[in-house]
Each structure stands twice: as C-alpha cells, then as structure tokens.
Amino acid sequence: MGRRNLRVIASNAAMAPGRCSRCGIRDGAICGALSNEELADLSPSSRMRRIGAGETIMSESERADFYANIVSGTVKVIKLLPDGRQQIVGLKFAPDFLGRIYGPRYPYFAVAASDVELCCFPRAEFQRMLEDCPHLERRLFENTLADLDAARDWMVVLGRKSAREKVASFLEMVAKRTLDAGGAKQRPAGGVEFSSPLSRADIADYLGLTIETVSRQFAWLRAKGVIVASPHSRDVVIRDMDALSEISGQYS
Amino acid sequence: MGRRNLRVIASNAAMAPGRCSRCGIRDGAICGALSNEELADLSPSSRMRRIGAGETIMSESERADFYANIVSGTVKVIKLLPDGRQQIVGLKFAPDFLGRIYGPRYPYFAVAASDVELCCFPRAEFQRMLEDCPHLERRLFENTLADLDAARDWMVVLGRKSAREKVASFLEMVAKRTLDAGGAKQRPAGGVEFSSPLSRADIADYLGLTIETVSRQFAWLRAKGVIVASPHSRDVVIRDMDALSEISGQYS
DNA sequence: CGCGGTGTTGAAGGCATTCAATTGTTGTGG
DNA sequence: CCACAACAATTGAATGCCTTCAACACCGCG
C-alpha cells in the first residue's frame, strides 16, 4: 500500500536563455509580478530544462540550488514514510512555481509525473531579485496561501471521504484545473474531456488508496455513465459534471 | 462519522489595551518582528478577548474584521463538508497567529478547543501596519510556510497511516508542540506528561477516524504500557517516547 | 514475438465503522 | 449533599469497505 520506488535524478540539457518577453506562461507565472525591466534583468540567468517522466526534480535531502517555473507538464510533490509508503501532497501544473524561499532546503520530493519543461533560475540570482522586488515576494506569498488552501482542501478528501468520493473529487479537481489552464475540451451538455496527468498508481498515492481500489471506482463511474473512459487509457470524458459533484460529496 | 455540530458565536468582553511591552508571548508571536516603536504604534488598537470552549472565532462565510494572536488556549481550524462531516485541518496554540491577509475572508472555521485568550487587532489597523513593515509581512510568510508544511505532514498521516499509527502520531505531535511551548513536564526516562488539548471527538476529526476507534487505540496504547492515562481523562503520560515513535511509523 | 509496465478484475480477509449499551464525569437544582 | 440530566468516553458485536493476494488483459517497445 503506497510503497513505490522513486527513480532519482535527471539528465538535463541546458537550453537557450529564456526569452521572457515572448514567454507563453509569463502572466500566469510569478513573472507576471515583474515589470519588463525587472524581467529583462532576470532573463539572462534563466535556463530551460527538460525533465523526463519519473525523474526527480528536487529532493528532500539535498540542497536545492535553483527555482523554477513549470512551462509544461505535471509535477508531483511527494512525502515519504521511512518504510517507503508515499503520499502525494501537491500537484503542480504550468505555470506553477517550484521551490522554497527562506531556506536552503525544499522539504519534499518534486517528481515529474509527465515529461516536464522547466524555466530555472539559479538560487542566488532569484534571491537577489526577491530582495529588490517586494511585489514578487508578495506574489509568492499569495501562491503559498493558495497551496495551503489546496492542501487543507485535500486533507478533507483524505480524512473524511470514501474511495468513491475520493476518485470523483480527483476527477473534479483535475477537470477544473485543466480547464483553467486551457488543456481540456468543453463538450456538449457540460461535458469535459481531458487526459489524466497521473497514472493509477499516482492517483492512489494522491488519494490514500490502493491502485486496485482506484481502478474499481473508475469502473463504477464508467458503468454508471458518469464518465467515458476506455480501459487502460488515461483519456477521460466527464459526461455529467453535476452527477460527479454529487458523487464527490462536494455538493449535497 | 465526522458529523458534529458547530456552536456558533461568542460573548466577548473588551479588555484593557494590550500592554505589548510586557506581553509574555511577544517574542514567539508575530509581534516579535516589530520594533518597540512599531509595537507602540499598534498597541493602542489591540484588544484582549476571552473565548469560551466550543465557540466559533472566525467563520468561513462571514467577513473577518480582525486578526488575532493566541495568548492562551487551543484553536481548531476546521473545514466542513456540505453533509456535516468535518475535518480539522490545523491546530493553533499560543503564540500562533489567526487570520488571513490579502483577502477579506478567512477560508475556514476557527473554533476554540479550550477556553482561549486572544489579542485582537482591527483589520484596517493591522493592514496598515503590514504595509509599513516588510519584516512583519515576511514573518507572516514564514508562518504560512510552516502551516503548509504542517498541513502536508498531516496529509501523510491521513492518507497513509493506520488508526494506531494515527493516534500515536497525534500524541507525538502534541507532546512535541506542548514541550516547545513549555506546557508539558519532562518525566524521568524520557517520559512526557501533558493534558490533551482535544476531546476524543476532536482527535477523531483531526485524524479522520471515529470516536470509538480513537478510544480503542488509546486503550491499546495504555495496555501496552506506552502511555499512562486514566480512562475518561485528558491527562496523558507518555512512558516510552521511542516506542511511540516506532508505533507512529515516523521512524522505522 | 516476448517482455515489462500498467491497468483490470476476482476472491478472501482484516481493519475501521456502525450500532448499541454501559460507565464515568460534570454541573444543576432540589 | 445527593439525585438527576447531559455529556464524554469506553466497550462489545456485527457489518462493510478497502486492502491484499492473485491472475489476467492490454499496450508499447525491443
């Protein structure tokens, strides 16, 4: 239950300096808090990195020497128990920020759930920019508050929901966040179509369940016609969002 | 399971203006980030409030018009599901801070778990102080990061631990935090003595369990000699902290 | 084609919940 | 001071949900 192996570390080719002014995620990312001049200052030190699915981006034990924006892909934030059980404590999509300020250590494992593109800043440069830009610090503060709310929302899912409600909550959450990011298609009759960013194993680790239980709940939702999803596939169509919300316990 | 009623609201006598300079919790509280002059500026607008156990301090639905430091007592941070199930998503002790900046709403219920003394600041005054004092904002940011880490730590407990491990984790956490605050007695042979800040019902809501399961796990820990606790009492002596850590799964 | 990885499905078992009854504690009023 | 009510905690028995163990199906890739 919840014991899976973490493949560690990362081949990472340095890419061309970030052309921030043309960056597609700028407004959504923390960079949206910076003026053109400030961004021009930071831009030369940014580096693109490509991370393969399953690779570890940041690690609890080691000192994190960079910060990053997610340009594309999905990142799992993971905590481990000494015996190997694991719990996903956060999910990060583009254009989310990755890293921990005010301390050298990132207190979790950040692992690529899919192939990921990162826009990375060296620690020192970013810290300097942070001191000069109170609005950047504030933006990060607001991000952290959003992370806190998300974590606490999920505590309710973990602590008080049944397996069925958990899986429905997961689909609801992914649909919402994917729609916000423009990665999902709106379907007639309020349907939503997207591809799950997580494997069954990851979903289990996110929901505090086993793979088998997750699979069974998918089967049930499929049988009920709430979702359409061919077996062995990560593509999902939510046919009836209201029914899903009903099942998730979010609205009664 | 997890359905309990929230008694709402608060008789609250206004007390004498905070004598911040002699305040016992100043250094631990966010006020520790303020100079004597700054504190003298804020001091006149502070008000002491006494809250009875079970009363709601802040509410999800209503606009919070004040911020507060906890001077004494324990506060539960709660989230509710529409059907009444509840999950405690945070515990606050003295000298913790209560409130949410950058927005008019506090997104949880804050409920007194015991009788509580608060040092309250009107929203407007505090916001003004915040704008003038970047170090105060930074202190709050660091608090929020600590809250986030605590929430994510607890997600592991909720998602991946058995009932026995959960109860052991709870006792461990309370012992640690109570010791830090000086509210617990060190006993010979590494023992720790304290009084549980939460009822069985609250512990259940914190651990995502039922009251009965919590009670049974207490009975088991008692039978094993890991703790000493007379039934129907909140007083606990942890006889063997190492054994407790073993049981909690925190160290294997 | 065979193999590893991922996902599905079945059957059995265990752990936490549910339902229920009892005990202990606290506070109120006679 | 004691009786009583209201509440909190404990304990027992039965149920059920999720896990565990196991086998199999599907997919991509060498």
Coordinates of C-alpha atoms (C1' of nucleotides) in Angstrom, one line a residue:
Chain A
M1 CA 0.0 0.0 0.0
G2 CA 1.6 3.2 -1.1
R3 CA 5.0 1.8 -1.5
R4 CA 6.6 2.6 -4.8
N5 CA 10.1 3.3 -5.9
L6 CA 11.4 6.8 -6.7
R7 CA 13.7 6.9 -9.7
V8 CA 16.2 9.5 -8.8
I9 CA 17.7 12.2 -10.9
A10 CA 17.9 13.9 -14.0
S11 CA 19.7 14.3 -17.3
N12 CA 19.2 18.0 -18.0
A13 CA 20.4 19.8 -21.1
A14 CA 20.9 23.5 -20.7
M15 CA 18.7 25.4 -23.2
A16 CA 18.9 28.8 -24.7
P17 CA 18.3 31.7 -22.3
G18 CA 14.7 32.4 -21.6
R19 CA 13.1 34.8 -24.0
C20 CA 10.9 36.1 -21.2
S21 CA 9.2 38.8 -23.2
R22 CA 7.7 36.2 -25.6
C23 CA 7.1 33.6 -22.8
G24 CA 3.6 32.0 -23.1
I25 CA 3.2 31.5 -19.4
R26 CA 4.5 34.8 -18.2
D27 CA 1.3 36.3 -17.0
G28 CA 0.2 33.3 -15.1
A29 CA 3.6 32.6 -13.6
I30 CA 5.2 34.7 -10.9
C31 CA 7.0 36.6 -13.6
G32 CA 3.7 38.4 -14.1
A33 CA 4.6 40.3 -11.0
L34 CA 7.7 41.7 -12.6
S35 CA 8.0 44.8 -14.9
N36 CA 9.6 44.5 -18.3
E37 CA 12.8 46.0 -16.9
E38 CA 13.0 43.7 -14.0
L39 CA 12.3 40.7 -16.2
A40 CA 15.0 41.8 -18.6
D41 CA 17.3 41.7 -15.6
L42 CA 16.4 38.2 -14.6
S43 CA 16.0 36.8 -18.1
P44 CA 19.7 36.2 -18.9
S45 CA 20.1 33.8 -16.0
S46 CA 17.1 31.7 -16.8
R47 CA 17.6 28.3 -18.3
M48 CA 15.2 25.8 -19.8
R49 CA 15.4 22.3 -18.6
R50 CA 13.6 19.2 -20.0
I51 CA 12.8 16.5 -17.4
G52 CA 11.6 13.0 -18.3
A53 CA 8.6 11.5 -16.7
G54 CA 9.5 9.8 -13.4
E55 CA 12.6 11.8 -12.8
T56 CA 13.2 13.6 -9.5
I57 CA 13.5 17.4 -9.9
M58 CA 14.1 18.4 -6.3
S59 CA 14.8 16.2 -3.3
E60 CA 14.1 16.4 0.4
S61 CA 17.7 15.6 1.4
E62 CA 19.7 17.7 -0.9
R63 CA 20.1 21.4 -1.1
A64 CA 18.0 23.0 -3.9
D65 CA 20.2 25.3 -5.9
F66 CA 17.5 26.6 -8.2
Y67 CA 14.0 27.7 -8.5
A68 CA 11.7 27.0 -11.5
N69 CA 8.5 27.8 -13.3
I70 CA 6.7 24.9 -14.9
V71 CA 6.4 25.7 -18.6
S72 CA 4.6 22.4 -19.4
G73 CA 3.8 19.1 -17.8
T74 CA 2.8 18.0 -14.4
V75 CA 4.9 17.7 -11.2
K76 CA 4.1 15.6 -8.2
V77 CA 5.0 16.9 -4.7
I78 CA 5.6 13.8 -2.6
K79 CA 6.3 13.0 1.0
L80 CA 7.7 9.6 2.1
L81 CA 7.4 7.5 5.2
P82 CA 10.5 5.7 6.3
D83 CA 9.1 2.3 5.3
G84 CA 8.5 3.6 1.8
R85 CA 4.8 4.4 1.8
Q86 CA 4.3 7.6 0.0
Q87 CA 1.7 10.4 -0.2
I88 CA 1.4 13.0 -2.9
V89 CA 0.8 16.2 -1.1
G90 CA 0.5 18.5 -4.0
L91 CA 0.2 18.7 -7.8
K92 CA 1.8 21.4 -9.8
F93 CA 0.9 22.3 -13.4
A94 CA 2.1 25.1 -15.7
P95 CA 2.6 27.9 -14.9
D96 CA 3.2 27.0 -11.2
F97 CA 6.3 27.9 -9.3
L98 CA 8.6 25.3 -7.8
G99 CA 10.9 25.9 -4.9
R100 CA 11.1 27.1 -1.3
I101 CA 12.4 30.5 -0.4
Y102 CA 13.8 31.5 3.1
G103 CA 15.7 28.3 3.5
P104 CA 18.1 26.2 1.5
R105 CA 16.0 23.0 1.6
Y106 CA 13.0 22.1 -0.4
P107 CA 11.2 19.9 2.1
Y108 CA 9.6 17.5 -0.3
F109 CA 10.3 15.4 -3.4
A110 CA 9.3 17.0 -6.6
V111 CA 8.9 14.3 -9.3
A112 CA 7.9 14.7 -12.9
A113 CA 4.6 12.9 -13.5
S114 CA 4.9 13.5 -17.2
D115 CA 7.6 15.0 -19.3
V116 CA 8.2 18.4 -18.0
E117 CA 9.7 21.7 -19.2
L118 CA 11.1 24.0 -16.5
C119 CA 12.3 27.5 -16.7
C120 CA 15.0 27.6 -14.0
F121 CA 16.7 30.4 -12.1
P122 CA 19.9 30.0 -10.1
R123 CA 19.2 30.3 -6.4
A124 CA 21.4 33.4 -5.8
E125 CA 20.0 35.4 -8.7
F126 CA 16.5 34.7 -7.7
Q127 CA 17.1 35.6 -4.1
R128 CA 18.6 38.9 -5.2
M129 CA 15.7 39.7 -7.4
L130 CA 13.4 38.8 -4.5
E131 CA 15.0 41.3 -2.2
D132 CA 14.6 44.1 -4.8
C133 CA 11.0 43.3 -5.7
P134 CA 8.5 43.3 -2.8
H135 CA 5.7 42.6 -5.3
L136 CA 7.5 39.4 -6.4
E137 CA 7.7 38.3 -2.7
R138 CA 4.0 39.1 -2.3
R139 CA 3.1 37.1 -5.4
L140 CA 4.9 34.1 -3.9
F141 CA 3.2 34.7 -0.6
E142 CA -0.2 34.6 -2.4
N143 CA 0.9 31.4 -4.2
T144 CA 1.8 29.9 -0.8
L145 CA -1.6 30.8 0.6
A146 CA -3.2 29.1 -2.4
D147 CA -1.0 26.0 -1.8
L148 CA -2.1 26.0 1.8
D149 CA -5.8 26.1 0.9
A150 CA -5.3 23.3 -1.6
A151 CA -3.5 21.2 0.9
R152 CA -6.2 21.7 3.5
D153 CA -9.0 21.0 1.0
W154 CA -7.3 17.8 0.2
M155 CA -7.0 16.9 3.9
V156 CA -10.8 16.8 4.0
V157 CA -10.7 14.4 1.0
L158 CA -8.1 12.2 2.7
G159 CA -9.7 12.2 6.1
R160 CA -13.4 12.1 5.5
K161 CA -14.3 10.8 2.1
S162 CA -14.9 7.3 0.8
A163 CA -13.0 5.8 -2.0
R164 CA -15.7 6.6 -4.4
E165 CA -15.9 10.2 -3.3
K166 CA -12.1 10.5 -3.4
V167 CA -11.9 9.4 -7.0
A168 CA -14.8 11.7 -8.0
S169 CA -13.0 14.5 -6.2
F170 CA -9.8 13.8 -8.1
L171 CA -11.6 13.9 -11.5
E172 CA -13.4 17.1 -10.5
M173 CA -10.2 18.7 -9.4
V174 CA -8.3 17.7 -12.5
A175 CA -11.1 18.8 -14.8
K176 CA -11.2 22.2 -13.1
R177 CA -7.5 22.8 -13.1
T178 CA -7.1 21.5 -16.7
L179 CA -10.0 23.7 -17.9
D180 CA -8.4 26.8 -16.2
A181 CA -5.1 26.0 -18.0
G182 CA -6.9 25.6 -21.3
G183 CA -5.8 21.9 -21.6
A184 CA -9.3 20.5 -21.7
K185 CA -12.1 20.5 -24.2
Q186 CA -15.5 21.6 -23.3
R187 CA -18.0 19.0 -24.6
P188 CA -21.8 19.4 -25.3
A189 CA -24.1 19.1 -22.2
G190 CA -21.5 20.4 -19.8
G191 CA -19.0 17.5 -20.5
V192 CA -15.3 17.9 -20.2
E193 CA -12.6 15.9 -22.0
F194 CA -9.1 15.7 -20.8
S195 CA -6.2 13.3 -20.2
S196 CA -5.4 12.3 -16.7
P197 CA -2.0 13.7 -15.7
L198 CA -1.5 10.9 -13.3
S199 CA -1.2 7.1 -13.6
R200 CA -3.4 4.9 -11.5
A201 CA -0.5 4.4 -9.1
D202 CA -0.1 8.2 -8.7
I203 CA -3.8 8.7 -8.3
A204 CA -3.7 6.1 -5.5
D205 CA -0.9 7.9 -3.8
Y206 CA -2.7 11.2 -4.1
L207 CA -5.9 9.8 -2.6
G208 CA -4.5 7.5 0.0
L209 CA -5.9 4.4 -1.7
T210 CA -4.5 1.3 -3.5
I211 CA -4.3 1.0 -7.3
E212 CA -7.0 -1.6 -7.3
T213 CA -9.5 0.5 -5.4
V214 CA -8.9 3.4 -7.8
S215 CA -9.4 1.1 -10.8
R216 CA -12.6 -0.3 -9.3
Q217 CA -14.0 3.2 -8.7
F218 CA -13.2 4.2 -12.3
A219 CA -15.0 1.1 -13.4
W220 CA -18.0 2.0 -11.4
L221 CA -18.1 5.6 -12.7
R222 CA -17.8 4.2 -16.2
A223 CA -20.6 1.7 -15.6
K224 CA -22.8 4.5 -14.2
G225 CA -22.2 6.6 -17.3
V226 CA -20.8 9.5 -15.4
I227 CA -17.6 9.2 -17.3
V228 CA -16.5 7.7 -20.5
A229 CA -13.0 6.2 -20.5
S230 CA -11.8 3.2 -22.4
P231 CA -10.0 0.8 -20.1
H232 CA -6.2 1.0 -20.0
S233 CA -6.4 4.6 -21.1
R234 CA -5.8 7.9 -19.3
D235 CA -8.3 9.8 -21.5
V236 CA -11.4 10.7 -19.7
V237 CA -14.7 12.4 -20.7
I238 CA -16.8 13.6 -17.9
R239 CA -20.3 13.2 -19.2
D240 CA -22.2 14.6 -16.3
M241 CA -20.3 17.1 -14.2
D242 CA -23.2 17.6 -11.8
A243 CA -23.5 13.9 -11.1
L244 CA -19.8 13.8 -10.5
S245 CA -20.0 16.7 -8.0
E246 CA -22.9 14.9 -6.3
I247 CA -20.8 11.7 -6.0
S248 CA -17.7 13.6 -4.8
G249 CA -19.7 14.9 -1.8
Q250 CA -18.7 18.4 -2.6
Y251 CA -22.3 19.4 -3.0
S252 CA -25.1 17.7 -1.4
Chain B
M1 CA -18.7 9.7 11.1
G2 CA -17.2 13.1 11.5
R3 CA -20.6 14.8 11.8
R4 CA -20.8 17.1 14.7
N5 CA -22.5 20.4 15.4
L6 CA -20.7 23.7 15.5
R7 CA -21.9 26.0 18.2
V8 CA -21.7 29.5 16.8
I9 CA -20.6 32.7 18.2
A10 CA -19.2 34.5 21.0
S11 CA -19.7 36.6 24.0
N12 CA -16.6 38.7 24.2
A13 CA -15.8 41.4 26.7
A14 CA -13.4 44.1 25.6
M15 CA -10.3 44.2 27.8
A16 CA -7.8 46.8 28.6
P17 CA -5.5 47.9 25.7
G18 CA -2.6 45.4 25.2
R19 CA 0.4 46.2 27.2
C20 CA 2.6 44.8 24.5
S21 CA 5.9 45.7 26.1
R22 CA 5.1 43.3 29.0
C23 CA 3.4 40.7 26.8
G24 CA 4.5 37.1 27.6
I25 CA 4.1 35.8 24.1
R26 CA 5.6 38.8 22.2
D27 CA 8.8 37.1 21.1
G28 CA 7.2 34.0 19.8
A29 CA 4.3 35.9 18.2
I30 CA 4.5 37.8 15.0
C31 CA 4.9 40.9 17.2
G32 CA 8.5 39.7 17.7
A33 CA 9.1 41.0 14.2
L34 CA 8.2 44.6 15.3
S35 CA 10.5 47.1 16.9
N36 CA 9.4 48.8 20.2
E37 CA 8.3 51.9 18.3
E38 CA 6.3 50.0 15.8
L39 CA 4.7 47.9 18.6
A40 CA 3.9 51.1 20.5
D41 CA 2.1 52.2 17.4
L42 CA 0.0 49.1 17.1
S43 CA -0.5 48.5 20.8
P44 CA -3.4 51.0 21.4
S45 CA -5.7 49.3 19.0
S46 CA -5.1 45.8 20.4
R47 CA -7.9 44.3 22.5
M48 CA -8.0 41.2 24.6
R49 CA -10.9 38.8 24.0
R50 CA -11.8 35.7 26.0
I51 CA -13.5 32.9 24.1
G52 CA -15.2 30.0 25.7
A53 CA -14.5 26.4 24.7
G54 CA -16.6 25.5 21.7
E55 CA -17.3 29.0 20.5
T56 CA -16.5 29.9 16.9
I57 CA -13.9 32.7 16.5
M58 CA -13.9 33.1 12.7
S59 CA -16.2 31.7 10.2
E60 CA -15.9 30.7 6.5
S61 CA -19.0 32.5 5.4
E62 CA -18.5 35.8 7.2
R63 CA -16.0 38.6 6.6
A64 CA -13.3 38.5 9.3
D65 CA -12.8 42.0 10.6
F66 CA -9.9 41.3 12.9
Y67 CA -6.7 39.4 13.2
A68 CA -5.5 37.8 16.5
N69 CA -2.7 36.3 18.3
I70 CA -3.5 33.4 20.6
V71 CA -2.3 34.3 24.1
S72 CA -3.5 31.1 25.7
G73 CA -5.6 28.0 24.8
T74 CA -6.0 25.9 21.7
V75 CA -7.9 26.7 18.5
K76 CA -9.1 24.2 15.9
V77 CA -9.1 25.1 12.2
I78 CA -11.9 23.2 10.6
K79 CA -13.3 22.5 7.2
L80 CA -16.8 21.2 6.7
L81 CA -18.4 19.0 4.0
P82 CA -21.9 20.0 2.9
D83 CA -23.4 17.0 4.7
G84 CA -21.8 17.9 8.0
R85 CA -18.8 15.8 8.1
Q86 CA -15.8 17.8 9.4
Q87 CA -12.1 17.6 9.3
I88 CA -9.7 19.5 11.5
V89 CA -7.1 20.9 9.1
G90 CA -4.9 22.7 11.6
L91 CA -4.3 23.2 15.3
K92 CA -3.2 26.6 16.7
F93 CA -1.6 27.1 20.1
A94 CA -0.2 30.2 21.7
P95 CA 1.6 32.2 20.4
D96 CA 0.2 31.4 16.9
F97 CA -1.4 34.0 14.6
L98 CA -5.0 33.8 13.4
G99 CA -6.3 35.3 10.2
R100 CA -5.8 35.6 6.5
I101 CA -4.2 38.6 4.9
Y102 CA -4.7 39.6 1.2
G103 CA -8.4 39.0 1.3
P104 CA -11.4 39.7 3.4
R105 CA -12.4 36.1 4.0
Y106 CA -10.9 33.6 6.4
P107 CA -11.5 30.4 4.5
Y108 CA -12.0 28.1 7.4
F109 CA -13.8 27.8 10.7
A110 CA -11.7 28.7 13.7
V111 CA -13.2 27.2 16.8
A112 CA -11.9 27.3 20.4
A113 CA -11.0 23.8 21.5
S114 CA -10.5 25.1 25.1
D115 CA -11.1 28.5 26.7
V116 CA -8.9 30.9 24.7
E117 CA -7.5 34.3 25.2
L118 CA -6.9 36.3 22.0
C119 CA -5.0 39.5 21.4
C120 CA -7.1 41.1 18.6
F121 CA -6.2 43.8 16.1
P122 CA -8.8 45.5 13.9
R123 CA -8.4 44.6 10.3
A124 CA -7.7 48.1 9.0
E125 CA -5.0 48.9 11.6
F126 CA -3.2 45.7 11.0
Q127 CA -3.3 46.1 7.2
R128 CA -1.8 49.5 7.6
M129 CA 1.0 48.2 9.9
L130 CA 1.6 45.4 7.4
E131 CA 2.2 47.8 4.5
D132 CA 4.7 49.8 6.6
C133 CA 6.6 46.8 7.9
P134 CA 8.0 44.4 5.3
H135 CA 9.6 42.4 8.1
L136 CA 6.1 41.8 9.6
E137 CA 4.9 40.5 6.2
R138 CA 7.9 38.3 6.0
R139 CA 7.2 36.9 9.4
L140 CA 3.7 36.0 8.3
F141 CA 5.0 34.5 5.2
E142 CA 7.3 32.2 7.2
N143 CA 4.4 31.3 9.4
T144 CA 2.4 30.4 6.4
L145 CA 5.2 28.2 5.1
A146 CA 5.3 26.4 8.4
D147 CA 1.5 26.0 8.2
L148 CA 1.9 24.5 4.7
D149 CA 4.5 22.0 5.9
A150 CA 2.3 21.0 8.9
A151 CA -0.7 20.5 6.6
R152 CA 1.3 18.4 4.2
D153 CA 2.8 16.4 7.0
W154 CA -0.7 15.7 8.2
M155 CA -1.8 14.6 4.7
V156 CA 0.6 11.7 5.0
V157 CA -0.9 10.8 8.4
L158 CA -4.4 11.0 6.9
G159 CA -3.7 9.2 3.7
R160 CA -1.2 6.5 4.6
K161 CA -1.4 5.6 8.2
S162 CA -3.4 3.1 10.1
A163 CA -5.6 4.1 13.1
R164 CA -3.0 3.0 15.5
E165 CA -0.3 5.0 13.7
K166 CA -2.6 8.0 13.5
V167 CA -3.3 8.1 17.3
A168 CA 0.4 7.6 18.0
S169 CA 1.3 10.4 15.6
F170 CA -1.2 12.7 17.3
L171 CA 0.3 12.1 20.7
E172 CA 3.7 12.6 19.3
M173 CA 2.8 15.9 17.7
V174 CA 1.0 17.2 20.8
A175 CA 3.9 16.2 23.1
K176 CA 6.4 18.0 20.8
R177 CA 4.4 21.1 20.5
T178 CA 3.4 21.2 24.1
L179 CA 7.0 20.8 25.1
D180 CA 8.1 23.6 22.8
A181 CA 5.6 25.8 24.4
G182 CA 6.7 24.8 27.9
G183 CA 3.3 23.3 28.8
A184 CA 4.5 19.8 29.4
K185 CA 6.5 18.2 32.1
Q186 CA 9.6 16.2 31.3
R187 CA 9.4 12.9 33.2
P188 CA 12.2 10.5 34.1
A189 CA 13.3 8.0 31.4
G190 CA 12.3 10.4 28.6
G191 CA 8.7 10.5 29.6
V192 CA 6.4 13.4 28.8
E193 CA 3.3 14.5 30.8
F194 CA 0.7 16.8 29.4
S195 CA -3.0 17.3 29.0
S196 CA -4.6 16.7 25.6
P197 CA -5.9 19.9 24.1
L198 CA -8.6 18.0 22.3
S199 CA -11.5 15.8 23.2
R200 CA -11.8 12.3 21.7
A201 CA -14.3 13.7 19.2
D202 CA -11.8 16.4 18.1
I203 CA -9.0 13.9 17.9
A204 CA -11.2 11.8 15.7
D205 CA -11.9 14.8 13.5
Y206 CA -8.2 15.6 13.3
L207 CA -7.3 12.0 12.4
G208 CA -10.1 11.1 10.0
L209 CA -11.4 8.5 12.4
T210 CA -14.4 7.8 14.6
I211 CA -14.5 8.5 18.3
E212 CA -14.7 4.8 19.0
T213 CA -11.6 3.9 17.0
V214 CA -9.6 6.6 18.8
S215 CA -10.8 5.3 22.1
R216 CA -9.8 1.8 21.2
Q217 CA -6.3 2.9 20.2
F218 CA -5.9 4.7 23.4
A219 CA -6.9 1.6 25.3
W220 CA -4.3 -0.4 23.3
L221 CA -1.5 2.1 24.0
R222 CA -2.5 2.0 27.6
A223 CA -2.5 -1.8 27.7
K224 CA 0.9 -1.9 26.1
G225 CA 2.3 0.5 28.7
V226 CA 3.4 3.0 26.1
I227 CA 1.2 5.7 27.8
V228 CA -0.4 6.1 31.2
A229 CA -3.9 7.7 31.1
S230 CA -6.8 7.0 33.3
P231 CA -9.9 6.5 31.3
H232 CA -12.2 9.5 30.9
S233 CA -9.3 11.8 31.4
R234 CA -7.4 14.0 29.1
D235 CA -4.2 13.7 31.1
V236 CA -1.5 11.6 29.4
V237 CA 1.9 10.5 30.3
I238 CA 4.0 9.1 27.5
R239 CA 6.1 6.5 29.2
D240 CA 8.2 5.5 26.3
M241 CA 8.6 8.1 23.6
D242 CA 10.8 5.9 21.4
A243 CA 8.2 3.1 21.4
L244 CA 5.6 5.7 20.5
S245 CA 7.6 6.9 17.6
E246 CA 8.1 3.3 16.5
I247 CA 4.3 2.8 16.6
S248 CA 3.6 6.1 14.8
G249 CA 5.6 4.9 11.8
Q250 CA 7.6 8.1 11.8
Y251 CA 10.8 6.2 12.4
S252 CA 11.3 2.6 11.3
Chain C
dC1 C1' 7.1 -12.3 -30.7
dG2 C1' 8.1 -11.9 -25.9
dC3 C1' 8.6 -9.0 -22.1
dG4 C1' 7.9 -5.2 -18.7
dG5 C1' 4.8 -1.9 -17.3
dT6 C1' 0.2 -0.5 -16.5
dG7 C1' -4.5 -1.4 -15.7
dT8 C1' -8.4 -4.5 -14.6
dT9 C1' -11.0 -8.0 -12.2
dG10 C1' -12.0 -11.7 -8.7
dA11 C1' -11.9 -13.7 -4.1
dA12 C1' -10.7 -13.7 0.7
dG13 C1' -9.5 -11.4 4.7
dG14 C1' -8.8 -7.5 8.0
dC15 C1' -9.4 -3.2 9.9
dA16 C1' -12.3 0.6 10.9
dT17 C1' -17.0 1.8 11.2
dT18 C1' -21.6 1.4 12.8
dC19 C1' -24.9 0.4 16.1
dA20 C1' -25.8 -0.3 20.8
dA21 C1' -25.3 -0.4 25.7
dT22 C1' -22.7 0.9 29.7
dT23 C1' -19.8 3.6 32.6
dG24 C1' -17.8 7.7 34.3
dT25 C1' -17.8 12.8 34.8
dT26 C1' -19.7 17.3 35.3
dG27 C1' -22.9 20.6 36.6
dT28 C1' -27.5 21.9 38.1
dG29 C1' -31.3 22.1 41.2
dG30 C1' -33.9 20.2 44.8
Chain D
dC1 C1' -25.3 16.8 49.9
dC2 C1' -27.4 14.0 46.7
dA3 C1' -30.3 13.0 42.6
dC4 C1' -30.5 13.6 38.1
dA5 C1' -29.6 15.1 33.4
dA6 C1' -26.4 15.9 29.9
dC7 C1' -22.3 14.8 28.0
dA8 C1' -17.8 12.3 27.2
dA9 C1' -15.5 8.1 27.0
dT10 C1' -15.4 3.1 26.9
dT11 C1' -16.5 -1.4 25.3
dG12 C1' -18.9 -5.2 22.6
dA13 C1' -20.8 -7.3 18.4
dA14 C1' -21.8 -7.2 13.7
dT15 C1' -21.3 -5.2 9.3
dG16 C1' -19.0 -3.4 5.4
dC17 C1' -15.5 -1.1 2.9
dC18 C1' -11.0 -1.2 1.4
dT19 C1' -6.9 -3.9 1.1
dT20 C1' -4.4 -7.9 0.0
dC21 C1' -3.2 -11.5 -2.9
dA22 C1' -3.6 -13.4 -7.3
dA23 C1' -4.4 -13.9 -12.1
dC24 C1' -5.2 -11.9 -16.4
dA25 C1' -5.6 -8.3 -20.2
dC26 C1' -3.8 -4.7 -22.8
dC27 C1' -0.2 -1.7 -24.7
dG28 C1' 4.3 -0.3 -26.3
dC29 C1' 8.8 -1.5 -27.4
dG30 C1' 13.0 -4.2 -28.1

